[in-house]
Every structure is written in structure tokens, then in C-alpha cells.
Coordinates of C-alpha atoms in Angstrom, one line a residue:
M1007 CA 9.8 -11.0 15.1
A1008 CA 12.8 -13.0 15.9
F1009 CA 13.1 -13.8 12.2
A1010 CA 12.8 -10.1 11.3
L1011 CA 15.4 -9.1 13.9
A1012 CA 17.8 -11.6 12.5
L1013 CA 18.2 -9.5 9.5
V1014 CA 17.6 -6.0 10.9
G1015 CA 21.3 -5.4 10.6
C1016 CA 21.1 -5.9 6.9
A1017 CA 18.4 -3.3 6.6
G1018 CA 20.2 -0.8 8.7
Q1019 CA 23.7 -0.9 7.3
G1020 CA 23.3 1.2 4.3
S1021 CA 23.1 5.0 4.6
G1022 CA 19.9 4.9 2.6
P1023 CA 18.2 7.6 0.6
A1024 CA 17.0 9.7 3.5
T1025 CA 20.5 10.7 4.6
L1026 CA 21.1 13.0 1.6
A1027 CA 20.5 16.7 2.2
P1028 CA 17.5 18.0 0.1
A1029 CA 18.5 19.6 -3.2
P1030 CA 16.6 22.8 -4.2
S1031 CA 14.2 22.1 -7.0
A1032 CA 15.9 24.6 -9.4
L1033 CA 19.2 22.7 -9.4
H1034 CA 18.1 20.0 -11.9
S1035 CA 17.2 22.4 -14.7
E1036 CA 20.1 24.8 -14.0
F1037 CA 22.7 22.1 -14.1
N1038 CA 21.3 20.6 -17.3
A1039 CA 21.9 24.0 -18.9
V1040 CA 25.4 24.8 -17.6
D1041 CA 27.1 21.4 -17.1
A1042 CA 28.6 21.5 -20.6
D1043 CA 31.7 19.5 -19.7
N1044 CA 29.6 16.4 -19.0
T1045 CA 30.9 16.0 -15.4
M1046 CA 29.2 13.9 -12.8
Y1047 CA 27.7 16.9 -11.0
G1048 CA 24.7 17.6 -13.2
P1049 CA 23.4 14.0 -13.2
F1050 CA 24.3 13.6 -9.5
L1051 CA 22.2 16.7 -8.5
A1052 CA 19.4 15.5 -10.7
A1053 CA 19.6 12.1 -9.0
T1054 CA 19.5 13.7 -5.6
L1055 CA 16.4 15.7 -6.5
A1056 CA 14.6 12.7 -7.9
Q1057 CA 15.6 10.7 -4.8
Q1058 CA 14.1 13.3 -2.5
N1059 CA 10.9 13.2 -4.5
E1060 CA 10.7 9.4 -4.2
Q1061 CA 11.3 9.0 -8.0
H1062 CA 13.6 6.1 -7.6
A1063 CA 13.7 5.0 -11.2
S1064 CA 14.7 8.5 -12.3
A1065 CA 17.2 8.8 -9.4
A1066 CA 18.8 5.5 -10.5
H1067 CA 19.0 6.7 -14.1
Y1068 CA 20.8 9.9 -13.1
F1069 CA 23.1 8.2 -10.5
L1070 CA 24.2 5.8 -13.3
E1071 CA 24.9 8.8 -15.5
A1072 CA 27.0 10.3 -12.8
L1073 CA 28.7 7.0 -12.3
N1074 CA 29.6 6.8 -16.0
A1075 CA 31.2 10.2 -15.6
D1076 CA 33.2 9.1 -12.6
P1077 CA 33.4 5.3 -12.5
E1078 CA 35.7 5.3 -9.5
S1079 CA 33.3 7.1 -7.1
G1080 CA 32.2 4.6 -4.5
F1081 CA 29.9 7.2 -3.0
V1082 CA 27.9 7.6 -6.3
A1083 CA 28.0 3.8 -6.9
D1084 CA 26.5 3.2 -3.5
R1085 CA 23.7 5.7 -4.2
A1086 CA 23.0 4.2 -7.6
F1087 CA 22.9 0.7 -6.1
F1088 CA 20.3 1.5 -3.5
Q1089 CA 18.1 3.5 -6.0
L1090 CA 18.3 0.6 -8.5
L1091 CA 17.3 -1.8 -5.7
Y1092 CA 14.4 0.4 -4.5
A1093 CA 13.2 1.0 -8.1
G1094 CA 13.1 -2.8 -8.7
R1095 CA 15.8 -2.8 -11.4
M1096 CA 17.3 -5.9 -9.8
D1097 CA 19.5 -7.3 -12.5
E1098 CA 21.3 -4.0 -12.8
A1099 CA 21.5 -3.7 -9.0
A1100 CA 23.1 -7.2 -8.8
S1101 CA 25.6 -6.4 -11.6
L1102 CA 26.6 -3.2 -9.9
A1103 CA 27.0 -5.0 -6.6
V1104 CA 29.4 -7.4 -8.3
K1105 CA 31.3 -4.5 -9.8
M1106 CA 31.6 -2.7 -6.5
Q1107 CA 32.7 -5.8 -4.6
H1108 CA 35.4 -6.4 -7.2
S1109 CA 36.7 -2.9 -6.8
P1110 CA 40.0 -2.2 -4.9
N1111 CA 38.1 -0.9 -1.9
P1112 CA 34.8 -2.8 -1.7
A1113 CA 32.1 -1.3 0.4
Q1114 CA 31.3 -2.9 3.8
D1115 CA 27.6 -3.0 3.5
D1116 CA 25.5 -6.1 4.3
L1117 CA 22.8 -5.5 1.7
L1118 CA 25.3 -4.8 -1.0
H1119 CA 27.2 -8.0 -0.1
L1120 CA 23.9 -10.0 0.0
M1121 CA 23.1 -9.0 -3.6
Y1122 CA 26.7 -9.9 -4.5
V1123 CA 26.0 -13.4 -3.2
L1124 CA 22.5 -13.7 -4.7
E1125 CA 23.9 -12.7 -8.2
A1126 CA 25.9 -16.0 -8.2
Y1127 CA 23.0 -17.8 -6.5
K1128 CA 20.5 -16.9 -9.2
N1129 CA 22.9 -17.8 -11.9
E1130 CA 23.4 -21.2 -10.2
N1131 CA 27.2 -20.7 -9.7
W1132 CA 27.1 -22.8 -6.5
Q1133 CA 30.8 -22.9 -5.8
V1134 CA 31.0 -19.1 -6.3
V1135 CA 28.0 -18.7 -3.9
R1136 CA 29.9 -20.5 -1.2
E1137 CA 33.1 -18.5 -1.8
R1138 CA 31.2 -15.2 -1.7
L1139 CA 29.5 -16.2 1.5
K1140 CA 32.8 -16.8 3.2
E1141 CA 34.1 -13.4 2.2
Q1142 CA 32.0 -11.6 4.8
Q1143 CA 31.5 -14.1 7.6
G1144 CA 30.4 -11.4 10.1
A1145 CA 27.6 -10.0 8.0
G1146 CA 24.4 -9.0 9.7
Y1147 CA 22.4 -11.7 7.9
G1148 CA 25.1 -14.4 8.4
F1149 CA 23.7 -16.5 11.1
L1150 CA 20.3 -16.9 9.4
V1151 CA 20.6 -16.5 5.7
T1152 CA 24.1 -17.9 5.2
P1153 CA 23.3 -21.4 6.4
I1154 CA 20.2 -21.5 4.2
L1155 CA 22.0 -20.3 1.0
E1156 CA 25.0 -22.6 1.6
A1157 CA 22.8 -25.6 2.3
W1158 CA 20.8 -25.0 -0.9
S1159 CA 23.9 -24.6 -2.9
Y1160 CA 24.9 -28.1 -1.9
A1161 CA 21.4 -29.4 -2.4
A1162 CA 21.5 -28.1 -5.9
E1163 CA 24.6 -30.4 -6.4
N1164 CA 22.7 -33.3 -4.9
N1165 CA 25.0 -33.3 -1.8
L1166 CA 22.6 -34.0 1.1
V1167 CA 25.4 -34.6 3.6
A1168 CA 27.0 -31.2 3.0
A1169 CA 23.6 -29.5 2.9
S1170 CA 22.7 -31.0 6.3
K1171 CA 26.0 -29.9 7.7
A1172 CA 25.5 -26.4 6.5
L1173 CA 22.0 -26.2 8.1
A1174 CA 23.1 -27.7 11.4
P1175 CA 24.1 -24.4 13.2
L1176 CA 20.6 -23.0 12.3
I1177 CA 18.7 -26.1 13.3
N1178 CA 20.6 -26.1 16.6
D1179 CA 19.7 -22.5 17.4
P1180 CA 17.1 -22.5 20.2
R1181 CA 15.3 -19.5 18.7
L1182 CA 15.4 -20.1 15.0
G1183 CA 15.9 -23.8 14.7
V1184 CA 12.4 -24.3 13.3
I1185 CA 13.4 -22.3 10.2
G1186 CA 16.3 -24.7 9.7
Q1187 CA 14.0 -27.6 10.1
E1188 CA 11.7 -26.2 7.5
H1189 CA 14.5 -25.9 4.9
Y1190 CA 15.8 -29.4 5.8
A1191 CA 12.3 -30.7 4.9
Y1192 CA 12.2 -28.7 1.7
I1193 CA 15.7 -30.0 0.7
L1194 CA 14.7 -33.6 1.3
D1195 CA 11.6 -33.1 -0.9
H1196 CA 13.8 -31.4 -3.6
L1197 CA 16.2 -34.4 -3.6
G1198 CA 13.4 -36.9 -3.9
R1199 CA 13.9 -38.3 -0.4
Y1200 CA 10.1 -38.5 0.1
D1201 CA 9.9 -40.8 3.1
A1202 CA 12.4 -38.7 5.1
A1203 CA 10.7 -35.5 3.8
S1204 CA 7.3 -36.8 4.9
T1205 CA 8.6 -37.4 8.4
A1206 CA 10.2 -34.0 8.5
Y1207 CA 7.0 -32.3 7.3
Q1208 CA 4.9 -34.2 9.7
T1209 CA 7.1 -33.2 12.6
L1210 CA 6.6 -29.5 11.6
A1211 CA 2.8 -30.1 11.2
D1212 CA 2.6 -31.6 14.7
D1213 CA 3.9 -28.5 16.3
E1214 CA 1.1 -27.0 18.4
R1215 CA 2.1 -23.5 17.2
P1216 CA 3.9 -23.8 13.9
A1217 CA 6.1 -20.8 12.9
S1218 CA 4.7 -20.9 9.3
L1219 CA 2.0 -22.7 7.4
Q1220 CA 4.2 -22.9 4.3
P1221 CA 5.5 -26.4 5.3
L1222 CA 2.0 -27.7 5.5
V1223 CA 1.3 -26.5 2.0
A1224 CA 4.6 -28.0 0.8
Y1225 CA 3.7 -31.3 2.3
A1226 CA 0.3 -31.4 0.7
D1227 CA 1.9 -30.6 -2.6
M1228 CA 4.5 -33.3 -2.2
L1229 CA 1.7 -35.8 -1.5
T1230 CA -0.1 -34.7 -4.7
R1231 CA 3.1 -34.9 -6.8
T1232 CA 3.8 -38.4 -5.6
G1233 CA 0.4 -39.8 -6.5
K1234 CA -1.2 -39.5 -3.0
E1235 CA -4.0 -37.0 -3.9
Q1236 CA -6.5 -38.4 -1.4
A1237 CA -4.0 -38.2 1.4
A1238 CA -3.2 -34.6 0.4
R1239 CA -6.9 -33.7 0.4
E1240 CA -7.4 -35.3 3.8
F1241 CA -4.4 -33.5 5.3
L1242 CA -5.4 -30.2 3.9
G1243 CA -8.9 -30.7 5.3
E1244 CA -7.5 -31.5 8.7
Q1245 CA -5.2 -28.4 8.7
T1246 CA -7.9 -26.1 7.4
K1247 CA -10.2 -27.1 10.2
R1248 CA -7.5 -26.9 12.7
F1249 CA -6.7 -23.3 11.7
G1250 CA -10.2 -22.1 11.4
D1251 CA -10.6 -21.9 7.7
N1252 CA -7.4 -20.0 7.3
R1253 CA -7.6 -18.0 4.0
F1254 CA -4.0 -18.9 3.1
L1255 CA -4.6 -22.6 3.5
L1256 CA -7.9 -22.5 1.7
R1257 CA -6.4 -20.7 -1.3
E1258 CA -3.3 -22.8 -1.5
G1259 CA -5.4 -26.0 -1.0
M1260 CA -7.5 -25.1 -4.0
R1261 CA -4.4 -24.5 -6.1
I1262 CA -2.8 -27.8 -5.0
T1263 CA -5.9 -30.0 -5.5
G1264 CA -6.5 -28.2 -8.8
G1265 CA -3.1 -29.3 -10.0
F1266 CA -1.5 -25.8 -10.1
G1267 CA 1.0 -26.3 -7.2
P1268 CA 1.6 -23.7 -4.4
S1269 CA 1.9 -20.0 -5.0
Q1270 CA 5.4 -20.1 -3.8
D1271 CA 7.4 -23.4 -4.3
A1272 CA 9.9 -23.6 -1.5
T1273 CA 11.3 -27.0 -2.7
N1274 CA 13.9 -25.6 -5.1
P1275 CA 16.9 -23.3 -4.5
R1276 CA 15.4 -20.1 -5.9
G1277 CA 12.0 -20.6 -4.4
A1278 CA 13.4 -21.4 -1.0
A1279 CA 15.6 -18.4 -0.9
G1280 CA 12.9 -16.1 -2.3
L1281 CA 10.5 -17.3 0.4
V1282 CA 13.1 -16.3 3.1
F1283 CA 13.1 -12.7 1.9
Y1284 CA 9.3 -12.6 1.3
R1285 CA 8.7 -13.7 4.9
L1286 CA 11.2 -11.2 6.1
A1287 CA 9.4 -8.5 4.2
T1288 CA 6.0 -9.4 5.7
E1289 CA 7.5 -9.2 9.2
F1290 CA 8.8 -5.7 8.5
A1291 CA 5.5 -4.7 6.9
Q1292 CA 3.6 -5.9 10.0
S1293 CA 5.9 -3.8 12.2
R1294 CA 5.2 -0.8 10.0
S1295 CA 8.8 -0.7 8.6
Q1296 CA 7.5 -0.2 5.1
Q1297 CA 10.8 0.8 3.4
A1298 CA 12.7 -2.2 4.8
A1299 CA 9.8 -4.4 3.7
I1300 CA 9.9 -2.9 0.2
V1301 CA 13.7 -3.6 -0.1
Y1302 CA 13.3 -7.2 0.8
L1303 CA 10.3 -7.7 -1.5
R1304 CA 12.5 -6.4 -4.3
V1305 CA 15.1 -9.0 -3.3
A1306 CA 12.5 -11.7 -3.3
S1307 CA 11.3 -10.6 -6.7
Y1308 CA 14.9 -11.0 -8.0
L1309 CA 14.9 -14.6 -7.0
T1310 CA 11.2 -15.5 -7.7
P1311 CA 9.8 -13.0 -10.2
E1312 CA 6.9 -15.3 -10.9
V1313 CA 5.4 -15.0 -7.4
S1314 CA 2.4 -12.7 -7.7
E1315 CA 2.0 -12.2 -3.9
I1316 CA 5.3 -10.2 -3.9
Y1317 CA 3.9 -7.5 -6.3
F1318 CA 0.6 -7.3 -4.6
L1319 CA 2.2 -6.6 -1.2
L1320 CA 4.7 -4.3 -2.8
G1321 CA 2.0 -2.2 -4.4
N1322 CA 0.2 -2.0 -1.0
L1323 CA 3.3 -0.8 0.7
L1324 CA 4.2 1.7 -2.0
E1325 CA 0.7 3.2 -1.6
Q1326 CA 1.2 3.4 2.1
I1327 CA 4.3 5.6 1.7
D1328 CA 2.5 7.7 -0.9
T1329 CA 4.3 6.7 -4.1
P1330 CA 1.3 5.8 -6.3
E1331 CA 3.2 5.7 -9.6
S1332 CA 5.5 3.0 -8.3
A1333 CA 2.4 1.2 -6.9
V1334 CA 0.8 1.2 -10.3
S1335 CA 3.8 -0.6 -11.8
A1336 CA 3.9 -3.1 -9.0
Y1337 CA 0.2 -4.0 -9.4
A1338 CA 0.6 -4.3 -13.2
T1339 CA 3.3 -6.9 -12.7
V1340 CA 0.9 -9.4 -11.1
P1341 CA 0.6 -12.1 -13.8
Q1342 CA -2.7 -12.5 -15.7
T1343 CA -2.9 -16.1 -14.5
S1344 CA -2.8 -15.2 -10.8
P1345 CA -6.0 -15.4 -8.8
L1346 CA -4.9 -12.1 -7.3
K1347 CA -5.0 -10.3 -10.7
P1348 CA -8.6 -9.0 -10.5
L1349 CA -8.0 -7.5 -7.1
A1350 CA -4.6 -6.2 -8.2
E1351 CA -6.3 -4.5 -11.2
L1352 CA -8.7 -2.7 -8.8
R1353 CA -5.8 -1.6 -6.6
R1354 CA -3.9 -0.4 -9.7
I1355 CA -6.9 1.7 -10.7
G1356 CA -7.0 3.2 -7.2
A1357 CA -3.2 3.9 -7.5
L1358 CA -3.8 5.5 -10.9
R1359 CA -6.3 7.8 -9.3
S1360 CA -4.0 8.7 -6.5
A1361 CA -1.4 9.6 -9.1
G1362 CA -3.8 11.9 -10.8
R1363 CA -4.3 9.7 -13.8
D1364 CA -8.1 9.5 -13.7
G1365 CA -8.4 9.2 -17.5
E1366 CA -6.4 6.0 -17.5
A1367 CA -8.3 4.7 -14.5
E1368 CA -11.7 5.3 -16.1
A1369 CA -10.6 3.6 -19.4
L1370 CA -9.5 0.5 -17.4
L1371 CA -12.7 0.4 -15.5
R1372 CA -14.9 0.7 -18.6
A1373 CA -12.8 -2.0 -20.4
A1374 CA -13.2 -4.3 -17.3
L1375 CA -17.0 -3.7 -17.3
R1376 CA -17.2 -4.7 -21.0
D1377 CA -15.8 -8.1 -20.0
A1378 CA -17.6 -8.4 -16.7
P1379 CA -20.7 -6.0 -16.8
H1380 CA -22.1 -7.3 -13.5
S1381 CA -18.9 -6.8 -11.4
S1382 CA -20.1 -4.8 -8.4
A1383 CA -16.5 -3.8 -7.5
H1384 CA -15.9 -2.3 -10.9
L1385 CA -19.3 -0.7 -11.1
S1386 CA -18.8 1.0 -7.7
A1387 CA -15.2 2.1 -8.6
L1388 CA -16.4 3.7 -11.8
A1389 CA -19.3 5.4 -10.0
D1390 CA -16.8 6.7 -7.4
L1391 CA -14.7 8.2 -10.1
L1392 CA -17.6 9.8 -11.8
R1393 CA -18.9 11.2 -8.5
D1394 CA -15.5 12.8 -7.8
A1395 CA -15.7 14.3 -11.3
E1396 CA -19.1 15.7 -10.5
K1397 CA -20.8 13.6 -13.2
F1398 CA -23.6 12.8 -10.7
E1399 CA -26.2 11.5 -13.1
E1400 CA -23.9 8.9 -14.7
A1401 CA -22.6 8.0 -11.2
V1402 CA -26.1 7.3 -10.0
H1403 CA -26.6 5.0 -13.0
Y1404 CA -23.5 2.8 -12.0
Y1405 CA -24.2 3.0 -8.3
S1406 CA -27.7 1.7 -9.0
Q1407 CA -26.4 -1.2 -11.1
A1408 CA -24.0 -2.1 -8.3
I1409 CA -26.7 -1.9 -5.7
G1410 CA -28.8 -4.2 -7.9
Q1411 CA -26.1 -6.9 -7.4
I1412 CA -26.7 -6.8 -3.6
R1413 CA -28.9 -9.7 -2.5
S1414 CA -29.1 -8.8 1.2
A1415 CA -27.5 -5.5 2.3
E1416 CA -24.9 -5.8 5.1
Q1417 CA -23.0 -3.2 7.2
S1418 CA -20.2 -3.1 4.7
D1419 CA -22.6 -1.9 2.0
W1420 CA -23.3 1.4 3.7
F1421 CA -20.9 3.4 1.6
I1422 CA -22.5 2.6 -1.8
F1423 CA -25.9 3.8 -0.5
F1424 CA -24.3 6.9 1.1
A1425 CA -22.4 7.7 -2.2
R1426 CA -25.6 7.4 -4.3
G1427 CA -27.5 9.5 -1.8
V1428 CA -24.8 12.3 -2.1
C1429 CA -25.2 12.2 -5.9
Y1430 CA -29.0 12.4 -5.7
E1431 CA -28.7 15.3 -3.3
R1432 CA -26.3 17.1 -5.7
L1433 CA -28.8 16.5 -8.5
G1434 CA -31.6 18.1 -6.4
N1435 CA -33.5 14.8 -5.9
W1436 CA -33.9 15.1 -2.2
Q1437 CA -36.5 12.4 -1.8
Q1438 CA -34.2 9.7 -3.2
A1439 CA -31.2 11.2 -1.5
E1440 CA -32.9 11.1 1.9
A1441 CA -33.9 7.5 1.4
D1442 CA -30.4 6.4 0.5
L1443 CA -28.8 8.3 3.4
K1444 CA -31.3 6.7 5.9
T1445 CA -30.5 3.3 4.5
A1446 CA -26.7 3.9 4.9
L1447 CA -27.3 5.0 8.5
Q1448 CA -29.4 1.9 9.2
L1449 CA -26.6 -0.3 7.9
N1450 CA -23.9 1.6 9.9
P1451 CA -25.5 3.6 12.6
G1452 CA -22.3 5.2 14.0
E1453 CA -20.8 6.3 10.7
A1454 CA -19.7 9.9 11.2
S1455 CA -19.9 10.9 7.5
V1456 CA -23.5 9.7 7.2
L1457 CA -24.6 11.3 10.5
N1458 CA -23.0 14.6 9.3
Y1459 CA -24.3 14.6 5.8
L1460 CA -27.9 13.7 6.6
G1461 CA -28.0 16.0 9.7
Y1462 CA -26.5 18.9 7.7
S1463 CA -28.9 18.4 4.9
W1464 CA -31.9 18.3 7.2
I1465 CA -30.8 21.5 8.9
D1466 CA -30.1 23.2 5.6
R1467 CA -33.8 22.4 4.7
G1468 CA -35.1 23.5 8.1
K1469 CA -36.2 19.9 8.9
N1470 CA -35.8 17.7 12.0
I1471 CA -33.6 20.4 13.7
D1472 CA -33.2 18.7 17.1
E1473 CA -32.6 15.2 15.7
A1474 CA -30.1 16.7 13.1
K1475 CA -28.2 18.6 15.8
A1476 CA -27.9 15.4 17.9
M1477 CA -26.7 13.5 14.9
I1478 CA -24.0 16.0 14.1
E1479 CA -22.9 16.1 17.7
Q1480 CA -22.5 12.4 17.6
A1481 CA -20.5 12.7 14.4
V1482 CA -18.1 15.1 16.1
E1483 CA -17.6 12.7 19.0
E1484 CA -16.8 10.0 16.4
Q1485 CA -14.4 12.3 14.4
P1486 CA -13.3 15.1 16.7
D1487 CA -10.5 16.2 14.3
D1488 CA -12.6 16.4 11.1
G1489 CA -12.9 20.1 10.2
F1490 CA -15.9 19.5 7.9
I1491 CA -18.0 17.8 10.6
I1492 CA -17.1 20.5 13.1
D1493 CA -18.1 23.1 10.5
S1494 CA -21.5 21.4 10.3
L1495 CA -22.0 21.6 14.1
G1496 CA -21.0 25.3 14.0
W1497 CA -23.4 25.9 11.2
V1498 CA -26.2 24.2 13.2
H1499 CA -25.6 26.7 15.9
Y1500 CA -25.6 29.5 13.4
L1501 CA -28.9 28.5 11.8
T1502 CA -30.5 28.1 15.2
G1503 CA -29.4 31.6 16.3
D1504 CA -26.6 30.7 18.7
Y1505 CA -24.0 32.8 17.0
H1506 CA -21.4 32.8 19.8
A1507 CA -21.3 29.0 19.9
A1508 CA -21.2 29.0 16.1
V1509 CA -18.1 31.2 16.2
E1510 CA -16.4 28.8 18.7
Y1511 CA -17.0 25.7 16.5
L1512 CA -16.3 27.4 13.2
E1513 CA -13.0 28.7 14.5
Q1514 CA -12.0 25.1 15.3
A1515 CA -13.1 24.0 11.9
V1516 CA -11.0 26.7 10.1
R1517 CA -7.9 25.7 12.2
L1518 CA -8.4 22.1 10.9
E1519 CA -9.3 23.1 7.3
P1520 CA -7.8 26.6 6.8
T1521 CA -8.2 26.7 3.0
D1522 CA -11.7 25.5 2.6
P1523 CA -13.8 28.3 1.1
T1524 CA -17.1 27.2 2.6
I1525 CA -15.8 26.9 6.1
N1526 CA -14.2 30.4 5.9
D1527 CA -17.4 31.8 4.5
H1528 CA -19.4 30.3 7.4
L1529 CA -17.0 31.8 9.9
G1530 CA -17.3 35.1 8.2
D1531 CA -21.1 35.0 8.6
A1532 CA -20.8 34.1 12.3
Y1533 CA -18.3 36.9 13.0
W1534 CA -20.7 39.4 11.3
R1535 CA -23.6 38.2 13.5
V1536 CA -21.6 38.8 16.7
G1537 CA -20.4 42.2 15.6
R1538 CA -16.8 41.3 14.5
R1539 CA -17.3 42.8 11.1
I1540 CA -13.6 43.5 10.1
E1541 CA -12.8 39.8 10.9
A1542 CA -15.9 38.8 8.9
R1543 CA -14.7 40.6 5.8
F1544 CA -11.2 39.1 6.3
Q1545 CA -12.7 35.5 6.3
W1546 CA -14.9 36.3 3.2
R1547 CA -11.8 37.5 1.3
H1548 CA -9.9 34.4 2.5
A1549 CA -12.8 32.3 1.1
M1550 CA -12.6 34.3 -2.2
D1551 CA -8.8 33.4 -2.5
N1552 CA -9.4 29.7 -2.1
G1553 CA -11.2 28.6 -5.2
P1554 CA -15.0 29.0 -4.4
S1555 CA -17.5 27.9 -7.0
D1556 CA -19.0 30.6 -9.3
D1557 CA -22.2 30.8 -7.2
E1558 CA -20.2 31.1 -4.0
R1559 CA -17.9 33.8 -5.5
K1560 CA -21.0 35.9 -6.5
T1561 CA -22.4 35.6 -3.0
L1562 CA -19.1 36.4 -1.4
K1563 CA -18.7 39.6 -3.5
E1564 CA -22.2 40.7 -2.3
K1565 CA -21.2 40.1 1.3
L1566 CA -18.0 42.0 1.0
E1567 CA -19.9 45.0 -0.5
L1568 CA -23.0 45.0 1.6
G1569 CA -22.5 42.7 4.6
L1570 CA -25.4 40.5 5.8
E1571 CA -29.0 41.6 6.1
E1572 CA -30.3 41.6 9.6
P1573 CA -32.2 38.4 10.4
S1574 CA -36.0 38.7 10.2

């Protein structure tokens, strides 16, 4: 967290997208129609609308149009810069940063100035990098990033003395010195000072609680590159054992011993700087600061566009903030050669579905299954898509194929049995459905969705009433804010003749799911049984207005006309 806090000023300096007042949705089309003079206002309002809707690529496009109409507007340029950055149009963001910093009144914004520095850094204009760093000595990122960038600018010129001098303030910092020591080791490695680098790496490895595992990976890679493959394997084996089969070490060890090198090479100027911002992004992501993490992942991608981990984490974060279209693009950017590509493709399919692009998701899944017909992950994903589309028979086919890949079912396999059971139940094959639902419950005994579905199905069939009621009560304890599960408990009371208790629970369910037609229908029935007939018809009409199925609509019409028959 100290590392993250070191740059928190950088994340907080800009006013950011959320500071703009929302624009009414009609303004975009209206201004397109009446803004005949090609002023900045039409594109600016369109950009504002797109920004509010998290459409950063569109917002960037319109802000740039507005900036073309009024090139001197620092306000519009600032908005355009941040939208370009957030949309991942990094080269354009860097060019705009340079233009803004060369204007008569440059903006005093740390992130803007950082991109101004990195534009020269990426283009290997090392003297310019140092000049730009000196222009804003008090920047929020200065005491951490400035020494690293300056040191690497000298290392790129083969000047170890100047690089060491630039890193010294960071190395001497009692909190962040270890980061300076890491980069000193990387610089020694980069310059071919392998004996000194080995000593520096070993010192970092000997730390009881290292700040990062990346130096261990870099050391193993250096040993491999210098013809010491056996020493590299032994070192990796020791470290993997020391850190309990850490997944990162296992993955990177396999890459290094296979001759592919580490996922992120920190022993060159771009790789070292990119790693700084990637690590910063992961710190922000862990502290639930997703937007700051996204910004720094974009910065990392500017320096190291080849690093697949950047786009995988980026897609994950974009999904978390409910921008699935952007997540689709991020996952698609993971290179084909990356070991993360298969998982990224599955995540991309999920993001496509979240974006309402089920047709594309289905096409990708079917194409993947043509290449790997026994992939349980793709079989399950396609079955899920078909189940949601109510193509239950085909969904059962793919669920069955996926289940056939399971050698010994574990707790994590509960969902696939549950999902197939739901499909069987919807197809009217209760015997198979019941068997799958019981299997799912055996694998995961406390799972509320299984307890609810099996219990409700039993009660609906007049079977195992007491056991079913206990199961649904347990499901409510597990998920007390789930309106559908509370509806099940209310319906249990209704079917067993306890109408007043049914009303109590069904009213709770309607408050949690006010537009569900089935729950409103159930509450209407319960109201009728306790003599609240005006309220019953109100609930039935509300159910009619919320998209019931054709069969439900027919039943609701009959209830509105005739009410309910007296129970026999």
C-alpha cells in the first residue's frame, strides 16, 4: 500500500469524468441537428453524454471534435486527454499531453505531466526525458517514479554511475528503498554486469518477506540467459517450495525453463517502467479503486503493449464497473501466444453476453468447440447460453457432454448438475431433474439456489412438504435479501394453508423484486385468501403489466374476472 499511496496524488489531481454535470439524453441529437455553424458546443455536449454513459471512446471522439473547433480551450483539451487515456488511445493521449504542455498556459496536472514525460521515454529521447522530469519537480509521483525514470534514462545510455546516483534517494528511503534496490538489480542486469546483478538479486531473494517476487523471476531468467540453466532450475525450485507453490512463480518458472523468458521483462527501460505502473494498478485494484487501477493499466499498456497480463486485469476491472463493451476489447487484445488467451477468450464471451451480444458469444463458443470439442469450460458456457435462451433440450446435450468430462465430482461442480437439473425440470423430465438437483445438493449442501429450487419443486408437486419447507427456510437464512427465495417460502405457507404467513413473506418478496410477475401473482393469491380482494386484483394487474408468459397472462385474466375458487 505504501507503493500505491506514493502515487495517489497522481490519480487524484485531475478533475476526472465524474465531475461533469449529467447532460440530458436529448441534447446529443438536438445539437447535431441545429449546430449548423460547426461550433464546439455540439461535439462537446455529445462528448459529455457519452462520458456519462461510460462510452469513453465515443467521448474522446467528440471531445477531439470540440477541440478542433476551439483549439485554445484548455478545458476541452483536458477532458479529451482523460477520455483518450481511459479509452486506451494512448498514443493520441501522449501526443495531446505534449501539445497541452507546450501551450502558453500548461495545465498543472500530475497525470498529464506524467504522460508528457512518458512520451519522450517511449521514444527513447533520454535527454528530453530528464528535462521534462525537471520541469515539475513537485509532482505527486516525483519521489517514486522520477528516480526510476531518470535512472533508466541513464542506463539506456550505458551510464551506470549517473543511474546509481539518480536511484540513490529512492534506495535510501526507509519505506520504499526496496523498490530502488530492485531497479538497481535490473539495471545491472541490463548493462551486462552479471556478477554485481547476481549479488543484488540474491540480496533481494534473501529478504524474509520480499516486496515482490518479480526480482526472483528476473534472477532466474538472467541465470538462464547466461548459460546457467541448472542453477536457474534449482533456484526456481527452492523459491517455489519456499512460497508454497505460488502460481506466479510456477507459471513464470515454466516460461523461463521453456526458453520463453518472463511475462514481463523488467531488465530494459520500457519493461521496467511498465512494471512500475502495472504494480501500481494491482495495488489500486486490491484496494477496490478500480478507476485508478484502469488508468494505470492503460499507462502500463502504453509502455509494454506486449504484456498480456495488463489486458486480462483490465478486462476484469472493466467488467467490475459494468462496462462490458470495453471489457470485450481488453480481453480481445490478449495475444494469441499468451497462456492466458484461452481464459481471456472465455471472459470475452462472458463480457459479450453482459453487453447483450449473445449471438457473437454463441458463434465464438461453437467455433472454439470445433477446435477443442472436449473443453468442459466451453461446453458449460454454451450450455449456459442455451439455457438462458430457453433452448433446454440442446442445453442438456452440452451439459451432459461437460459432465462426461468430470472424473470425480467435487464441490465446485455443483452448478453444472444444478443447471442441467433446471433444464430437465423445464422439459418436464422430473425424474432426471430431481436426480441432478440432489447431486448438486450433495456436492454443495448449503447452496441456497439448490435448496430453494429443489424445495420449491417438491412443494409444487405435493412431495416431501416438511423437508422442502425446512430446505427453503435454510435457503432464506443463507440469502435473506433474495426476493425469489423469500417468494418460495411465502408460497410454501400458501400451499400449506397458512395464508397470513404467506402474505408476510410475499410482501417482503415483492419489495425486493417489485416487477417480477410471478411474485406479484403469488401475493395477489395470498391477499385473496385473507379477504383483501381489492389489493389482490391490484397485484394481479401489476403482474399483467410486467411481462408474464402467455399461460400466466391467461390465468391472470381469469383471476381478474372471476377471482379464486374456494379451496376444497
